Amino acid sequence: MINHLIIGNSAAAIGGVEGIRRSDRENPITLIAEEPYPCYSRPLISYYLEGKVAENEMGYRGADFYAANRVEARLGVRAQRIDPDRQEVILETGEVLPYDRLLIATGSRPVTPPIKGIEKKGVFFFNKLDYARALRQYVSPGSRCAVIGGGLTGLKAAEALVHLGARVLVTDISSCLLSSILDPAGAEIVKRHLAGSGIGFQLGVPVVELAGDSRVEGLIFADGGSKAVDAVIVATGVRPNLEVVSDTGVDVGQGIIVDNQLQTNLPGIFAAGDVSEGWDIVLQQRRVIANLPNAYRQGETAGRNMAGEKVVYPGGVALNSVSFFGLAIATAGISNSEDAGVEAVRYLKEAEKIYRRLNFREGRLVGYICIGEISRVGILTALIKSRTPLADKRQGLLKGDFGLVDLPEEVRLSWRWERGELTWRF
Ligand SMILES: Cc1cc2nc3c(=O)[nH]c(=O)nc-3n(C[C@H](O)[C@H](O)[C@H](O)COP(=O)(O)OP(=O)(O)OC[C@H]3O[C@@H](n4cnc5c(N)ncnc54)[C@H](O)[C@@H]3O)c2cc1C
């Protein structure tokens, strides 16, 4: 008998279960999860906050997932540490669980920025259902809410709060929104759109303190300015949950280092998702790629290998696809770099809030920003992943409605029109 053990219960963990069960229907799988809920789709928490989806509509898989896959799900308990020599996982309760194959899929958690008073009542993070629930209780129409961090998570929280009737201010240390993925031209379009939807901004000045006694009452900025608020949402980035592997001999960089089969340096131990540092196809180096499709595919590959297959994951690409108040934004790979080696071609229609920027390096597409017109981004992503030479195709691909004629001849044969969409057959 082989004991499969999985720590985590989100995209990477579920991928792990489904990967194992592709070829191994027999051996037991135990899953340990700190959150007390069946697996849910994390990106939906902002829609839950604004009341667009109910809690019972957030499932990442159906209610019978664990039973159908013969998984013993231990929900609401934290794995404290692993002991690789004894092949055991020790839970916070002191219980010890043996394993033969272990998948670490512990994801990431929010960074706590060095802001005085951040522990006050009325301050929330925004990475899990519990925070969305608590915010829903705390905020009412007319509440003054500040979101610290103008990245994807912060802006999704801001949008939901506006829909709840709150008055929302977004602050960021950077003068650009979404500064890790957009360039100034793209950020300006998004800012204008969000401002038109009712969000206020204070950008380029850090918040240094949260005022109030036990409950937050205001923001204090580094330039001495201040703003009265009733609630604060902190969304200043995430970092991998690495505690279970500390002092275990598992190699760690920014995340748990894995090879192309999602194995760590220790036999029988795999890692996947936001906690892992795998291969980035574009950068051609290892890094943490924190997005849901990558987490699932890494988890599934890990699961298949845990079950004895020999499957290689070619690597992931940094991808984002999101919309704010109806404005669609998609980015991939090297999206906002101004490096000399990156040649950017751009197409901007400011009034229509349309911006497309494609980045090429050595004749290959290495990233893009598409705002307001995101058709065909799936094909652009496939072109990035396949590292297809595109020397004379730059301008053609820039159009939102490019067709087969805009693709290099040698790859046209691998593409098909299906139901009005271009589809790539590998
Ligand atoms: C608001 C929001 C919106 C997002 N939107 C998008 C989007 O539109 N598209 C996209 O691709 N990605 C999006 N993401 C990111 C995406 O959700 C993550 O990349 C993905 O969930 C990562 O999956 P994971 O399984 O690696 O880890 P996680 O989803 O972080 O799950 C890890 C799980 O492990 C549990 N855990 C951690 N430590 C332990 C322990 N010691 N013992 C037991 N359990 C433990 C955690 O409680 C958690 O349940 C969004 C994230 C947020 C917060």
Tab-separated table of C-alpha atoms and ligand atoms in Angstrom:
chain	number	residue	atom	x	y	z
A	1	MET	CA	0.000	0.000	0.000
A	2	ILE	CA	1.153	3.573	-0.762
A	3	ASN	CA	-0.061	6.365	1.529
A	4	HIS	CA	-0.632	9.613	-0.377
A	5	LEU	CA	-0.751	12.693	1.832
A	6	ILE	CA	-1.601	16.211	0.623
A	7	ILE	CA	-1.254	19.407	2.654
A	8	GLY	CA	-3.612	22.078	1.304
A	9	ASN	CA	-7.080	22.063	-0.228
A	10	SER	CA	-7.093	24.526	-3.084
A	11	ALA	CA	-6.196	24.443	-6.794
A	12	ALA	CA	-2.851	22.662	-6.428
A	13	ALA	CA	-4.160	20.128	-3.900
A	14	ILE	CA	-7.228	19.332	-6.005
A	15	GLY	CA	-4.977	18.964	-9.052
A	16	GLY	CA	-2.926	16.554	-6.946
A	17	VAL	CA	-5.943	14.392	-6.075
A	18	GLU	CA	-7.098	14.274	-9.695
A	19	GLY	CA	-3.570	13.541	-10.900
A	20	ILE	CA	-3.188	10.608	-8.499
A	21	ARG	CA	-6.609	9.202	-9.347
A	22	ARG	CA	-5.907	9.158	-13.103
A	23	SER	CA	-3.940	5.964	-12.604
A	24	ASP	CA	-4.244	5.031	-8.933
A	25	ARG	CA	-7.822	4.270	-7.866
A	26	GLU	CA	-6.811	2.122	-4.893
A	27	ASN	CA	-4.269	3.648	-2.551
A	28	PRO	CA	-5.521	5.955	0.203
A	29	ILE	CA	-5.301	9.758	-0.085
A	30	THR	CA	-5.448	11.921	3.027
A	31	LEU	CA	-5.784	15.684	2.656
A	32	ILE	CA	-5.072	18.160	5.450
A	33	ALA	CA	-6.499	21.655	5.265
A	34	GLU	CA	-6.295	24.556	7.666
A	35	GLU	CA	-9.448	26.221	6.340
A	36	PRO	CA	-12.587	24.436	7.533
A	37	TYR	CA	-14.407	24.536	4.169
A	38	PRO	CA	-14.579	22.132	1.234
A	39	CYS	CA	-12.379	23.404	-1.616
A	40	TYR	CA	-13.604	26.691	-3.024
A	41	SER	CA	-12.515	28.934	-5.850
A	42	ARG	CA	-10.366	31.581	-4.204
A	43	PRO	CA	-10.817	34.207	-6.956
A	44	LEU	CA	-14.553	34.208	-6.172
A	45	ILE	CA	-14.181	35.758	-2.720
A	46	SER	CA	-14.615	39.289	-4.086
A	47	TYR	CA	-17.840	38.228	-5.823
A	48	TYR	CA	-18.986	36.647	-2.563
A	49	LEU	CA	-18.186	39.888	-0.725
A	50	GLU	CA	-20.344	41.943	-3.058
A	51	GLY	CA	-23.146	39.372	-2.948
A	52	LYS	CA	-22.826	38.274	-6.584
A	53	VAL	CA	-22.238	34.614	-5.677
A	54	ALA	CA	-23.519	32.719	-2.659
A	55	GLU	CA	-21.228	30.594	-0.516
A	56	ASN	CA	-22.721	27.393	-1.934
A	57	GLU	CA	-21.809	28.557	-5.452
A	58	MET	CA	-18.096	28.930	-4.738
A	59	GLY	CA	-17.095	25.278	-4.898
A	60	TYR	CA	-13.997	24.550	-6.962
A	61	ARG	CA	-15.382	21.017	-7.237
A	62	GLY	CA	-18.772	19.480	-6.436
A	63	ALA	CA	-19.894	18.480	-2.951
A	64	ASP	CA	-19.155	14.793	-3.627
A	65	PHE	CA	-15.545	15.426	-4.706
A	66	TYR	CA	-13.867	13.832	-1.679
A	67	ALA	CA	-16.139	10.794	-1.563
A	68	ALA	CA	-15.974	10.267	-5.338
A	69	ASN	CA	-12.162	10.316	-5.199
A	70	ARG	CA	-11.948	8.330	-1.964
A	71	VAL	CA	-10.142	11.137	-0.159
A	72	GLU	CA	-10.092	11.386	3.617
A	73	ALA	CA	-10.388	15.163	4.031
A	74	ARG	CA	-9.217	16.492	7.391
A	75	LEU	CA	-10.607	20.023	7.241
A	76	GLY	CA	-9.902	22.737	9.808
A	77	VAL	CA	-6.587	21.374	11.057
A	78	ARG	CA	-3.113	22.719	10.392
A	79	ALA	CA	-0.068	20.650	9.494
A	80	GLN	CA	2.686	21.838	11.843
A	81	ARG	CA	5.762	20.292	10.289
A	82	ILE	CA	7.049	17.348	8.331
A	83	ASP	CA	9.625	14.814	9.397
A	84	PRO	CA	11.213	13.491	6.180
A	85	ASP	CA	13.377	10.892	7.963
A	86	ARG	CA	10.348	9.196	9.510
A	87	GLN	CA	8.082	10.082	6.566
A	88	GLU	CA	5.529	11.687	8.858
A	89	VAL	CA	3.486	14.870	9.024
A	90	ILE	CA	2.794	16.268	12.492
A	91	LEU	CA	-0.478	18.140	12.905
A	92	GLU	CA	-1.051	21.074	15.270
A	93	THR	CA	-3.093	18.695	17.418
A	94	GLY	CA	-0.020	16.510	17.922
A	95	GLU	CA	-1.432	13.750	15.753
A	96	VAL	CA	1.135	12.089	13.499
A	97	LEU	CA	0.256	10.941	9.956
A	98	PRO	CA	2.568	8.662	7.976
A	99	TYR	CA	3.134	9.112	4.248
A	100	ASP	CA	4.890	7.420	1.373
A	101	ARG	CA	4.264	10.288	-1.080
A	102	LEU	CA	3.671	13.828	0.153
A	103	LEU	CA	2.369	16.826	-1.794
A	104	ILE	CA	2.917	20.232	-0.210
A	105	ALA	CA	0.271	22.584	-1.630
A	106	THR	CA	0.127	25.153	1.151
A	107	GLY	CA	-0.164	28.179	-1.150
A	108	SER	CA	0.620	31.669	0.015
A	109	ARG	CA	-0.519	34.234	2.544
A	110	PRO	CA	-0.604	38.023	2.614
A	111	VAL	CA	2.481	40.031	3.411
A	112	THR	CA	2.053	42.199	6.516
A	113	PRO	CA	3.564	45.601	5.669
A	114	PRO	CA	5.416	47.575	8.361
A	115	ILE	CA	2.545	49.936	9.193
A	116	LYS	CA	2.090	51.020	12.816
A	117	GLY	CA	-1.297	49.998	14.212
A	118	ILE	CA	-1.967	47.313	11.626
A	119	GLU	CA	-3.291	44.969	14.340
A	120	LYS	CA	-6.279	47.239	15.094
A	121	LYS	CA	-9.887	46.143	14.769
A	122	GLY	CA	-11.303	46.971	11.367
A	123	VAL	CA	-8.154	45.919	9.476
A	124	PHE	CA	-8.576	42.970	7.122
A	125	PHE	CA	-6.528	40.964	4.657
A	126	PHE	CA	-8.220	39.634	1.556
A	127	ASN	CA	-7.038	36.173	0.570
A	128	LYS	CA	-9.645	33.829	2.018
A	129	LEU	CA	-13.319	33.319	2.555
A	130	ASP	CA	-13.129	34.133	6.278
A	131	TYR	CA	-11.932	37.669	5.507
A	132	ALA	CA	-14.672	38.227	2.931
A	133	ARG	CA	-17.227	37.021	5.485
A	134	ALA	CA	-15.853	39.268	8.207
A	135	LEU	CA	-15.789	42.275	5.863
A	136	ARG	CA	-19.389	41.679	4.895
A	137	GLN	CA	-20.321	41.931	8.557
A	138	TYR	CA	-18.182	44.989	9.207
A	139	VAL	CA	-18.909	47.183	6.192
A	140	SER	CA	-22.243	48.806	5.431
A	141	PRO	CA	-23.390	51.283	2.781
A	142	GLY	CA	-21.599	54.590	3.312
A	143	SER	CA	-18.663	53.033	5.230
A	144	ARG	CA	-15.339	54.684	4.441
A	145	CYS	CA	-12.949	51.936	3.323
A	146	ALA	CA	-9.286	52.210	2.404
A	147	VAL	CA	-7.534	49.546	0.387
A	148	ILE	CA	-3.775	49.532	0.889
A	149	GLY	CA	-2.279	48.047	-2.280
A	150	GLY	CA	-3.372	48.738	-5.844
A	151	GLY	CA	-2.637	45.250	-7.188
A	152	LEU	CA	-5.145	42.719	-8.491
A	153	THR	CA	-6.358	41.532	-5.087
A	154	GLY	CA	-6.690	45.050	-3.699
A	155	LEU	CA	-8.590	46.300	-6.735
A	156	LYS	CA	-10.945	43.298	-6.709
A	157	ALA	CA	-11.674	44.078	-3.049
A	158	ALA	CA	-12.192	47.761	-3.918
A	159	GLU	CA	-14.654	46.917	-6.705
A	160	ALA	CA	-16.664	44.646	-4.390
A	161	LEU	CA	-16.762	47.315	-1.671
A	162	VAL	CA	-18.081	49.906	-4.139
A	163	HIS	CA	-20.834	47.457	-5.073
A	164	LEU	CA	-21.650	47.166	-1.360
A	165	GLY	CA	-22.162	50.931	-1.270
A	166	ALA	CA	-18.942	51.786	0.557
A	167	ARG	CA	-16.834	54.878	-0.181
A	168	VAL	CA	-13.494	53.468	-1.302
A	169	LEU	CA	-9.994	54.936	-1.365
A	170	VAL	CA	-7.130	52.929	-2.921
A	171	THR	CA	-3.611	53.787	-1.783
A	172	ASP	CA	-0.325	52.457	-3.073
A	173	ILE	CA	3.313	53.222	-2.535
A	174	SER	CA	3.674	53.210	-6.348
A	175	SER	CA	2.203	56.004	-8.444
A	176	CYS	CA	0.901	53.356	-10.903
A	177	LEU	CA	-1.904	50.873	-10.307
A	178	LEU	CA	-1.141	47.203	-10.999
A	179	SER	CA	2.503	48.235	-11.138
A	180	SER	CA	3.836	44.678	-11.265
A	181	ILE	CA	2.038	43.923	-14.545
A	182	LEU	CA	1.054	47.194	-16.273
A	183	ASP	CA	3.103	50.011	-17.765
A	184	PRO	CA	2.155	53.655	-17.103
A	185	ALA	CA	-0.060	53.872	-20.242
A	186	GLY	CA	-2.081	50.813	-19.202
A	187	ALA	CA	-2.223	51.862	-15.548
A	188	GLU	CA	-3.613	55.269	-16.520
A	189	ILE	CA	-6.506	53.722	-18.458
A	190	VAL	CA	-7.374	51.464	-15.522
A	191	LYS	CA	-7.155	54.339	-13.053
A	192	ARG	CA	-9.434	56.534	-15.179
A	193	HIS	CA	-11.935	53.708	-15.480
A	194	LEU	CA	-11.929	52.970	-11.744
A	195	ALA	CA	-12.177	56.662	-10.867
A	196	GLY	CA	-15.205	56.866	-13.148
A	197	SER	CA	-16.685	53.949	-11.214
A	198	GLY	CA	-16.417	55.764	-7.913
A	199	ILE	CA	-12.999	54.798	-6.475
A	200	GLY	CA	-10.736	57.500	-5.036
A	201	PHE	CA	-6.924	57.313	-5.123
A	202	GLN	CA	-3.930	58.378	-3.078
A	203	LEU	CA	-0.934	57.013	-4.982
A	204	GLY	CA	2.815	57.351	-4.592
A	205	VAL	CA	2.795	58.014	-0.843
A	206	PRO	CA	3.134	55.162	1.653
A	207	VAL	CA	0.769	54.715	4.584
A	208	VAL	CA	2.911	54.639	7.727
A	209	GLU	CA	0.357	54.384	10.513
A	210	LEU	CA	-3.246	53.465	11.204
A	211	ALA	CA	-4.841	55.900	13.643
A	212	GLY	CA	-7.456	55.052	16.275
A	213	ASP	CA	-7.489	53.438	19.714
A	214	SER	CA	-8.323	49.764	19.422
A	215	ARG	CA	-10.374	50.280	16.244
A	216	VAL	CA	-8.953	51.821	13.063
A	217	GLU	CA	-10.136	55.379	12.451
A	218	GLY	CA	-7.727	56.778	9.911
A	219	LEU	CA	-4.700	56.479	7.641
A	220	ILE	CA	-1.567	58.510	8.248
A	221	PHE	CA	0.681	58.969	5.211
A	222	ALA	CA	4.460	59.428	5.090
A	223	ASP	CA	4.030	63.043	3.923
A	224	GLY	CA	2.014	63.853	7.070
A	225	GLY	CA	-1.382	63.713	5.325
A	226	SER	CA	-4.244	61.744	6.841
A	227	LYS	CA	-7.627	60.349	5.903
A	228	ALA	CA	-10.497	59.235	8.140
A	229	VAL	CA	-11.648	55.641	7.498
A	230	ASP	CA	-13.857	53.007	9.109
A	231	ALA	CA	-12.142	49.925	7.650
A	232	VAL	CA	-8.831	49.055	6.004
A	233	ILE	CA	-8.085	46.193	3.604
A	234	VAL	CA	-4.418	45.304	3.349
A	235	ALA	CA	-3.420	43.789	-0.011
A	236	THR	CA	0.292	44.384	-0.397
A	237	GLY	CA	1.298	41.053	-1.908
A	238	VAL	CA	1.637	37.432	-0.841
A	239	ARG	CA	4.428	35.084	0.116
A	240	PRO	CA	4.613	31.268	0.143
A	241	ASN	CA	3.591	29.322	3.267
A	242	LEU	CA	6.904	27.573	3.911
A	243	GLU	CA	6.689	26.817	7.648
A	244	VAL	CA	6.049	23.079	7.239
A	245	VAL	CA	9.413	22.597	5.538
A	246	SER	CA	11.586	24.756	7.783
A	247	ASP	CA	14.607	22.800	9.067
A	248	THR	CA	13.639	19.714	7.084
A	249	GLY	CA	16.325	19.734	4.397
A	250	VAL	CA	13.800	20.570	1.671
A	251	ASP	CA	15.480	23.090	-0.654
A	252	VAL	CA	13.835	26.490	-0.570
A	253	GLY	CA	14.409	29.685	-2.570
A	254	GLN	CA	11.495	32.139	-2.820
A	255	GLY	CA	9.318	29.004	-2.718
A	256	ILE	CA	9.925	25.250	-2.435
A	257	ILE	CA	12.265	24.359	-5.284
A	258	VAL	CA	10.872	21.673	-7.590
A	259	ASP	CA	12.126	19.926	-10.726
A	260	ASN	CA	10.101	19.455	-13.899
A	261	GLN	CA	8.233	16.541	-12.297
A	262	LEU	CA	7.331	18.763	-9.303
A	263	GLN	CA	9.611	16.782	-6.995
A	264	THR	CA	11.609	18.478	-4.291
A	265	ASN	CA	15.192	17.464	-3.543
A	266	LEU	CA	13.895	14.891	-1.018
A	267	PRO	CA	12.535	11.554	-2.258
A	268	GLY	CA	8.763	11.172	-2.177
A	269	ILE	CA	8.117	14.846	-1.425
A	270	PHE	CA	6.469	17.019	-4.086
A	271	ALA	CA	5.292	20.632	-4.069
A	272	ALA	CA	2.919	22.553	-6.337
A	273	GLY	CA	1.092	25.858	-6.689
A	274	ASP	CA	1.843	29.202	-5.073
A	275	VAL	CA	4.183	27.593	-2.527
A	276	SER	CA	6.497	26.169	-5.187
A	277	GLU	CA	9.298	27.622	-7.229
A	278	GLY	CA	9.034	25.959	-10.625
A	279	TRP	CA	10.127	26.721	-14.164
A	280	ASP	CA	9.066	29.925	-15.938
A	281	ILE	CA	8.983	29.280	-19.685
A	282	VAL	CA	9.431	32.938	-20.588
A	283	LEU	CA	12.154	33.907	-18.150
A	284	GLN	CA	13.844	30.513	-18.574
A	285	GLN	CA	14.493	30.372	-14.855
A	286	ARG	CA	12.831	29.128	-11.693
A	287	ARG	CA	10.348	31.375	-9.914
A	288	VAL	CA	7.073	31.345	-7.986
A	289	ILE	CA	4.228	31.640	-10.516
A	290	ALA	CA	1.178	32.540	-8.452
A	291	ASN	CA	-1.887	31.888	-10.554
A	292	LEU	CA	-4.663	29.360	-10.449
A	293	PRO	CA	-4.163	27.526	-13.780
A	294	ASN	CA	-0.489	27.029	-12.987
A	295	ALA	CA	-1.339	25.763	-9.481
A	296	TYR	CA	-3.797	23.218	-10.835
A	297	ARG	CA	-1.507	21.942	-13.606
A	298	GLN	CA	1.481	21.681	-11.310
A	299	GLY	CA	-0.664	19.842	-8.758
A	300	GLU	CA	-2.005	17.458	-11.368
A	301	THR	CA	1.493	16.707	-12.674
A	302	ALA	CA	2.729	16.130	-9.126
A	303	GLY	CA	-0.208	13.784	-8.463
A	304	ARG	CA	0.451	11.744	-11.588
A	305	ASN	CA	4.090	11.367	-10.627
A	306	MET	CA	3.140	10.437	-7.055
A	307	ALA	CA	1.063	7.646	-8.566
A	308	GLY	CA	4.078	6.318	-10.459
A	309	GLU	CA	3.737	7.961	-13.874
A	310	LYS	CA	6.677	9.890	-15.299
A	311	VAL	CA	5.143	13.180	-16.405
A	312	VAL	CA	7.009	16.401	-17.122
A	313	TYR	CA	5.532	19.880	-16.630
A	314	PRO	CA	7.189	22.117	-19.220
A	315	GLY	CA	6.779	25.172	-17.007
A	316	GLY	CA	4.346	27.995	-16.465
A	317	VAL	CA	3.846	31.579	-17.534
A	318	ALA	CA	2.817	34.519	-15.350
A	319	LEU	CA	-0.793	35.123	-16.466
A	320	ASN	CA	-3.539	37.451	-15.315
A	321	SER	CA	-7.041	37.795	-16.662
A	322	VAL	CA	-9.354	40.030	-14.710
A	323	SER	CA	-12.027	42.647	-15.157
A	324	PHE	CA	-12.967	45.687	-13.102
A	325	PHE	CA	-16.396	47.245	-13.597
A	326	GLY	CA	-16.559	45.620	-17.031
A	327	LEU	CA	-13.068	46.642	-18.191
A	328	ALA	CA	-11.213	43.460	-19.188
A	329	ILE	CA	-7.478	43.205	-18.608
A	330	ALA	CA	-5.178	40.360	-19.610
A	331	THR	CA	-1.430	40.222	-19.172
A	332	ALA	CA	1.170	37.513	-19.621
A	333	GLY	CA	4.871	36.907	-19.328
A	334	ILE	CA	7.128	39.938	-19.548
A	335	SER	CA	4.350	42.504	-19.737
A	336	ASN	CA	5.675	45.908	-18.652
A	337	SER	CA	9.437	45.709	-19.034
A	338	GLU	CA	11.340	48.628	-20.551
A	339	ASP	CA	14.543	46.549	-20.857
A	340	ALA	CA	16.654	47.214	-23.914
A	341	GLY	CA	16.304	43.625	-25.146
A	342	VAL	CA	12.499	43.809	-25.197
A	343	GLU	CA	10.888	45.369	-28.278
A	344	ALA	CA	7.352	46.593	-27.582
A	345	VAL	CA	4.707	47.282	-30.229
A	346	ARG	CA	1.673	49.226	-29.004
A	347	TYR	CA	-1.814	50.169	-30.012
A	348	LEU	CA	-3.698	52.739	-27.909
A	349	LYS	CA	-7.232	54.098	-28.258
A	350	GLU	CA	-7.446	56.219	-25.168
A	351	ALA	CA	-11.064	57.352	-25.467
A	352	GLU	CA	-12.281	53.756	-25.903
A	353	LYS	CA	-10.014	52.516	-23.064
A	354	ILE	CA	-8.299	50.076	-25.416
A	355	TYR	CA	-4.613	49.316	-25.125
A	356	ARG	CA	-2.651	46.445	-26.586
A	357	ARG	CA	1.070	46.032	-26.099
A	358	LEU	CA	3.020	43.037	-27.353
A	359	ASN	CA	6.591	42.444	-26.268
A	360	PHE	CA	9.089	40.606	-28.427
A	361	ARG	CA	12.589	39.394	-27.690
A	362	GLU	CA	14.799	37.868	-30.343
A	363	GLY	CA	11.792	37.629	-32.681
A	364	ARG	CA	9.603	35.748	-30.194
A	365	LEU	CA	6.580	36.954	-28.255
A	366	VAL	CA	7.510	37.083	-24.562
A	367	GLY	CA	4.556	38.925	-23.056
A	368	TYR	CA	1.598	41.237	-23.531
A	369	ILE	CA	-0.794	43.712	-21.983
A	370	CYS	CA	-4.317	43.773	-23.434
A	371	ILE	CA	-6.873	46.168	-21.961
A	372	GLY	CA	-10.426	46.611	-23.226
A	373	GLU	CA	-9.888	44.224	-26.119
A	374	ILE	CA	-8.764	40.808	-24.944
A	375	SER	CA	-9.922	38.621	-27.807
A	376	ARG	CA	-7.364	36.059	-28.988
A	377	VAL	CA	-5.214	36.383	-25.857
A	378	GLY	CA	-5.341	32.586	-25.543
A	379	ILE	CA	-3.539	32.365	-28.856
A	380	LEU	CA	-1.014	34.986	-27.812
A	381	THR	CA	-0.333	32.936	-24.678
A	382	ALA	CA	0.101	29.784	-26.760
A	383	LEU	CA	2.553	31.646	-28.998
A	384	ILE	CA	4.519	32.659	-25.914
A	385	LYS	CA	4.576	29.124	-24.540
A	386	SER	CA	5.567	27.587	-27.866
A	387	ARG	CA	8.335	30.177	-28.357
A	388	THR	CA	7.244	30.449	-31.979
A	389	PRO	CA	9.472	32.685	-34.157
A	390	LEU	CA	7.319	35.666	-35.223
A	391	ALA	CA	9.842	37.979	-36.816
A	392	ASP	CA	7.582	39.765	-39.347
A	393	LYS	CA	4.240	39.279	-37.587
A	394	ARG	CA	4.433	41.958	-34.920
A	395	GLN	CA	1.944	44.465	-36.330
A	396	GLY	CA	-0.566	41.823	-37.489
A	397	LEU	CA	-0.782	40.235	-34.038
A	398	LEU	CA	-1.340	43.616	-32.461
A	399	LYS	CA	-4.854	43.797	-33.931
A	400	GLY	CA	-7.492	42.420	-31.594
A	401	ASP	CA	-9.066	40.434	-34.444
A	402	PHE	CA	-5.975	38.922	-36.047
A	403	GLY	CA	-6.509	35.759	-38.066
A	404	LEU	CA	-4.596	32.829	-39.496
A	405	VAL	CA	-3.022	35.072	-42.108
A	406	ASP	CA	-1.230	36.930	-39.319
A	407	LEU	CA	0.449	33.777	-38.069
A	408	PRO	CA	3.659	32.386	-39.529
A	409	GLU	CA	3.084	29.947	-42.363
A	410	GLU	CA	4.842	27.075	-40.631
A	411	VAL	CA	2.375	27.115	-37.748
A	412	ARG	CA	-0.853	27.820	-39.683
A	413	LEU	CA	-1.438	24.130	-40.311
A	414	SER	CA	-1.595	23.441	-36.587
A	415	TRP	CA	-4.446	25.937	-36.117
A	416	ARG	CA	-8.145	25.413	-36.778
A	417	TRP	CA	-11.262	27.522	-36.719
A	418	GLU	CA	-13.712	25.980	-34.263
A	419	ARG	CA	-17.064	27.625	-33.560
A	420	GLY	CA	-15.745	30.984	-34.791
A	421	GLU	CA	-12.607	30.814	-32.660
A	422	LEU	CA	-9.032	30.082	-33.591
A	423	THR	CA	-7.907	26.976	-31.742
A	424	TRP	CA	-4.453	25.527	-31.567
A	425	ARG	CA	-4.011	21.799	-31.954
A	426	PHE	CA	-0.638	20.826	-30.518
B	1	LIG	C1	-8.979	37.750	-4.239
B	1	LIG	C2	-8.141	36.860	-5.123
B	1	LIG	C3	-8.401	36.842	-6.487
B	1	LIG	C4	-7.647	36.024	-7.325
B	1	LIG	N1	-7.932	36.014	-8.661
B	1	LIG	C5	-7.255	35.197	-9.488
B	1	LIG	C6	-7.586	35.111	-10.864
B	1	LIG	O1	-8.502	35.798	-11.346
B	1	LIG	N2	-6.877	34.250	-11.666
B	1	LIG	C7	-5.856	33.484	-11.162
B	1	LIG	O2	-5.242	32.714	-11.913
B	1	LIG	N3	-5.520	33.541	-9.851
B	1	LIG	C8	-6.187	34.376	-9.008
B	1	LIG	N4	-5.851	34.426	-7.670
B	1	LIG	C9	-4.705	33.611	-7.203
B	1	LIG	C10	-5.122	32.158	-7.037
B	1	LIG	O3	-6.236	32.107	-6.177
B	1	LIG	C11	-3.950	31.356	-6.475
B	1	LIG	O4	-2.877	31.415	-7.391
B	1	LIG	C12	-4.335	29.897	-6.247
B	1	LIG	O5	-5.421	29.802	-5.349
B	1	LIG	C13	-3.150	29.120	-5.696
B	1	LIG	O6	-3.567	27.842	-5.351
B	1	LIG	P1	-2.745	26.958	-4.319
B	1	LIG	O7	-3.475	25.660	-4.242
B	1	LIG	O8	-1.322	26.940	-4.682
B	1	LIG	O9	-2.806	27.717	-2.918
B	1	LIG	P2	-3.919	28.456	-2.091
B	1	LIG	O10	-5.119	28.764	-2.929
B	1	LIG	O11	-3.245	29.577	-1.394
B	1	LIG	O12	-4.378	27.364	-1.012
B	1	LIG	C14	-3.500	26.826	-0.070
B	1	LIG	C15	-4.322	26.168	1.018
B	1	LIG	O13	-3.441	25.489	1.914
B	1	LIG	C16	-3.838	25.753	3.244
B	1	LIG	N5	-2.685	25.634	4.137
B	1	LIG	C17	-1.610	26.454	4.200
B	1	LIG	N6	-0.745	26.017	5.140
B	1	LIG	C18	-1.299	24.910	5.678
B	1	LIG	C19	-0.896	24.008	6.692
B	1	LIG	N7	0.275	24.145	7.336
B	1	LIG	N8	-1.717	22.979	7.014
B	1	LIG	C20	-2.897	22.806	6.361
B	1	LIG	N9	-3.324	23.629	5.392
B	1	LIG	C21	-2.533	24.667	5.047
B	1	LIG	C22	-4.377	27.169	3.180
B	1	LIG	O14	-5.220	27.443	4.289
B	1	LIG	C23	-5.129	27.155	1.851
B	1	LIG	O15	-6.433	26.688	2.003
B	1	LIG	C24	-6.600	35.213	-6.807
B	1	LIG	C25	-6.349	35.233	-5.421
B	1	LIG	C26	-7.109	36.034	-4.590
B	1	LIG	C27	-6.829	36.023	-3.110
